[in-house]
Amino acid sequence: MTTDKIDIPGLLSRMPLFGALAPEDLAQIAAATREKRLQKGERLFQRGEHPKGFFLVVWGQIKLAFTSAQGNEKVVEILGPLQSFGEAVMFLDQPYPVLGEALADTLLLHIGSAAVFEQIEQDPRFARKLLAGMSIRLHSMVRDVESYALRSSTQRVIGYLLQLAESAPCAPGGRHEVELPTSKQVIASRLSLTPETLSRIFHELSDAGLISVQGKHIVIHDAARLSDHD
């Protein structure tokens, strides 16, 4: 992983959360921001640690997860470039309820809480953007809970593949080629499935001629047919 010095003010200015800040306000935020580089598999924080700010992902991937008393891991969220996390526990001044770990070599920006609180007092628009970001993630989590409760295992996998397909070019006939963003084990945990169940569903969808799987590369032959599959 490269260790070249990064332009923190420049990176912050390209983030939606900070894009509308005046130069002097951006400079204050940048002064309280530190870069954090993680290698794949490296832990960012443990469950129970106290936050001192929140994080923005510049590049790479972070998983948020917790482990059961039996040692099983449940992935709560997978975060990628331009996504933030840790705002809620920062405001509550509560310890992290999950652990954070890099799924790939990752560059993060850590924004100190004191600078955030000062900016909120100065600029209500900044507070609204923070609230909007947290609301979007809360809405996503509610949808996840609804999906786990009301949809079958197969429907969850299909929904996940169609979500990946939304950001992939569509070839004639509704064909999409997508790359799984992380390991099948992590994806299975994110979908509240066992790895064996995820593999079985991939095989079933392949046997039905709906997808082709080669490692992390998946071809969705017809997104409409896949969406209609039950």
Tab-separated table of N, CA, C and O in Angstrom, residues 78-122:
chain	number	residue	atom	x	y	z
A	78	ILE	N	-21.151	-2.965	4.824
A	78	ILE	CA	-19.911	-2.893	4.049
A	78	ILE	C	-19.850	-1.505	3.432
A	78	ILE	O	-20.763	-1.101	2.708
A	79	LEU	N	-18.784	-0.775	3.725
A	79	LEU	CA	-18.680	0.621	3.308
A	79	LEU	C	-17.548	0.801	2.320
A	79	LEU	O	-16.470	0.225	2.477
A	80	GLY	N	-17.810	1.617	1.286
A	80	GLY	CA	-16.823	1.851	0.245
A	80	GLY	C	-16.526	3.332	0.075
A	80	GLY	O	-16.890	4.165	0.918
A	81	PRO	N	-15.852	3.709	-1.008
A	81	PRO	CA	-15.424	5.090	-1.233
A	81	PRO	C	-16.549	6.105	-1.109
A	81	PRO	O	-17.677	5.872	-1.548
A	82	LEU	N	-16.229	7.236	-0.459
A	82	LEU	CA	-17.108	8.383	-0.239
A	82	LEU	C	-18.198	8.125	0.787
A	82	LEU	O	-19.068	8.981	1.002
A	83	GLN	N	-18.169	6.969	1.447
A	83	GLN	CA	-19.146	6.694	2.503
A	83	GLN	C	-18.544	7.015	3.865
A	83	GLN	O	-17.348	6.826	4.100
A	84	SER	N	-19.399	7.499	4.765
A	84	SER	CA	-18.959	7.847	6.110
A	84	SER	C	-19.601	6.905	7.114
A	84	SER	O	-20.622	6.276	6.841
A	85	PHE	N	-19.013	6.827	8.298
A	85	PHE	CA	-19.581	6.008	9.358
A	85	PHE	C	-19.031	6.458	10.708
A	85	PHE	O	-17.991	7.112	10.777
A	86	GLY	N	-19.764	6.135	11.756
A	86	GLY	CA	-19.355	6.488	13.107
A	86	GLY	C	-19.961	7.772	13.632
A	86	GLY	O	-19.694	8.158	14.775
A	87	GLU	N	-20.806	8.443	12.819
A	87	GLU	CA	-21.380	9.711	13.265
A	87	GLU	C	-22.305	9.527	14.470
A	87	GLU	O	-22.261	10.311	15.426
A	88	ALA	N	-23.152	8.505	14.433
A	88	ALA	CA	-24.164	8.344	15.482
A	88	ALA	C	-23.529	8.122	16.846
A	88	ALA	O	-23.914	8.758	17.832
A	89	VAL	N	-22.552	7.209	16.924
A	89	VAL	CA	-21.923	6.948	18.226
A	89	VAL	C	-21.106	8.149	18.687
A	89	VAL	O	-20.955	8.387	19.888
A	90	MET	N	-20.598	8.937	17.734
A	90	MET	CA	-19.880	10.157	18.098
A	90	MET	C	-20.821	11.137	18.790
A	90	MET	O	-20.495	11.705	19.835
A	91	PHE	N	-22.021	11.324	18.220
A	91	PHE	CA	-22.987	12.243	18.823
A	91	PHE	C	-23.484	11.737	20.174
A	91	PHE	O	-23.711	12.513	21.099
A	92	LEU	N	-23.672	10.427	20.295
A	92	LEU	CA	-24.169	9.849	21.543
A	92	LEU	C	-23.090	9.737	22.605
A	92	LEU	O	-23.390	9.524	23.780
A	93	ASP	N	-21.829	9.867	22.184
A	93	ASP	CA	-20.691	9.654	23.084
A	93	ASP	C	-20.778	8.267	23.725
A	93	ASP	O	-20.587	8.100	24.930
A	94	GLN	N	-21.089	7.291	22.869
A	94	GLN	CA	-21.207	5.904	23.293
A	94	GLN	C	-20.116	5.076	22.616
A	94	GLN	O	-19.607	5.442	21.564
A	95	PRO	N	-19.747	3.938	23.217
A	95	PRO	CA	-18.733	3.086	22.579
A	95	PRO	C	-19.272	2.453	21.299
A	95	PRO	O	-20.494	2.330	21.114
A	96	TYR	N	-18.355	2.051	20.443
A	96	TYR	CA	-18.754	1.388	19.210
A	96	TYR	C	-19.495	0.092	19.533
A	96	TYR	O	-18.996	-0.744	20.297
A	97	PRO	N	-20.684	-0.136	18.950
A	97	PRO	CA	-21.411	-1.388	19.184
A	97	PRO	C	-20.938	-2.519	18.273
A	97	PRO	O	-21.390	-3.649	18.396
A	98	VAL	N	-20.045	-2.189	17.331
A	98	VAL	CA	-19.541	-3.158	16.358
A	98	VAL	C	-18.034	-2.990	16.249
A	98	VAL	O	-17.455	-2.030	16.773
A	99	LEU	N	-17.397	-3.893	15.552
A	99	LEU	CA	-15.985	-3.745	15.207
A	99	LEU	C	-15.879	-3.250	13.771
A	99	LEU	O	-16.800	-3.417	12.979
A	100	GLY	N	-14.768	-2.623	13.458
A	100	GLY	CA	-14.498	-2.164	12.105
A	100	GLY	C	-13.214	-2.789	11.599
A	100	GLY	O	-12.202	-2.799	12.310
A	101	GLU	N	-13.252	-3.324	10.376
A	101	GLU	CA	-12.088	-4.027	9.829
A	101	GLU	C	-12.006	-3.788	8.324
A	101	GLU	O	-13.019	-3.695	7.634
A	102	ALA	N	-10.787	-3.678	7.819
A	102	ALA	CA	-10.579	-3.446	6.395
A	102	ALA	C	-10.745	-4.745	5.608
A	102	ALA	O	-10.147	-5.765	5.947
A	103	LEU	N	-11.564	-4.690	4.565
A	103	LEU	CA	-11.737	-5.827	3.666
A	103	LEU	C	-10.739	-5.784	2.514
A	103	LEU	O	-10.604	-6.747	1.771
A	104	ALA	N	-10.088	-4.642	2.366
A	104	ALA	CA	-9.058	-4.446	1.338
A	104	ALA	C	-8.129	-3.364	1.864
A	104	ALA	O	-8.408	-2.738	2.890
A	105	ASP	N	-6.999	-3.153	1.201
A	105	ASP	CA	-6.157	-2.017	1.565
A	105	ASP	C	-7.010	-0.751	1.472
A	105	ASP	O	-7.681	-0.520	0.453
A	106	THR	N	-6.998	0.046	2.519
A	106	THR	CA	-7.988	1.121	2.653
A	106	THR	C	-7.348	2.404	3.154
A	106	THR	O	-6.458	2.377	4.007
A	107	LEU	N	-7.813	3.524	2.605
A	107	LEU	CA	-7.436	4.847	3.100
A	107	LEU	C	-8.684	5.515	3.664
A	107	LEU	O	-9.713	5.627	2.987
A	108	LEU	N	-8.579	5.950	4.916
A	108	LEU	CA	-9.669	6.624	5.605
A	108	LEU	C	-9.245	8.016	6.025
A	108	LEU	O	-8.056	8.289	6.211
A	109	LEU	N	-10.222	8.885	6.194
A	109	LEU	CA	-10.007	10.162	6.856
A	109	LEU	C	-10.786	10.131	8.162
A	109	LEU	O	-11.968	9.764	8.181
A	110	HIS	N	-10.125	10.493	9.255
A	110	HIS	CA	-10.781	10.578	10.554
A	110	HIS	C	-10.946	12.038	10.908
A	110	HIS	O	-9.968	12.787	11.035
A	111	ILE	N	-12.217	12.470	11.064
A	111	ILE	CA	-12.521	13.863	11.363
A	111	ILE	C	-12.833	13.972	12.848
A	111	ILE	O	-13.763	13.320	13.353
A	112	GLY	N	-12.065	14.777	13.580
A	112	GLY	CA	-12.222	14.908	15.019
A	112	GLY	C	-13.561	15.502	15.415
A	112	GLY	O	-14.087	16.402	14.754
A	113	SER	N	-14.114	15.028	16.521
A	113	SER	CA	-15.463	15.423	16.936
A	113	SER	C	-15.556	16.910	17.280
A	113	SER	O	-16.570	17.557	16.982
A	114	ALA	N	-14.531	17.481	17.890
A	114	ALA	CA	-14.603	18.891	18.288
A	114	ALA	C	-14.818	19.799	17.079
A	114	ALA	O	-15.639	20.737	17.123
A	115	ALA	N	-14.121	19.518	15.977
A	115	ALA	CA	-14.277	20.326	14.769
A	115	ALA	C	-15.663	20.150	14.165
A	115	ALA	O	-16.253	21.098	13.632
A	116	VAL	N	-16.199	18.930	14.249
A	116	VAL	CA	-17.540	18.666	13.724
A	116	VAL	C	-18.578	19.460	14.518
A	116	VAL	O	-19.452	20.129	13.945
A	117	PHE	N	-18.513	19.414	15.843
A	117	PHE	CA	-19.486	20.120	16.673
A	117	PHE	C	-19.405	21.629	16.460
A	117	PHE	O	-20.430	22.316	16.431
A	118	GLU	N	-18.201	22.133	16.297
A	118	GLU	CA	-18.044	23.567	16.048
A	118	GLU	C	-18.665	23.962	14.715
A	118	GLU	O	-19.331	25.005	14.609
A	119	GLN	N	-18.471	23.120	13.693
A	119	GLN	CA	-19.028	23.422	12.379
A	119	GLN	C	-20.550	23.361	12.392
A	119	GLN	O	-21.226	24.148	11.725
A	120	ILE	N	-21.110	22.423	13.156
A	120	ILE	CA	-22.569	22.317	13.271
A	120	ILE	C	-23.148	23.603	13.869
A	120	ILE	O	-24.194	24.100	13.419
A	121	GLU	N	-22.478	24.157	14.876
A	121	GLU	CA	-22.950	25.391	15.495
A	121	GLU	C	-22.885	26.570	14.536
A	121	GLU	O	-23.729	27.477	14.589
A	122	GLN	N	-21.912	26.546	13.636
A	122	GLN	CA	-21.725	27.668	12.719
A	122	GLN	C	-22.602	27.575	11.473
A	122	GLN	O	-22.991	28.604	10.917
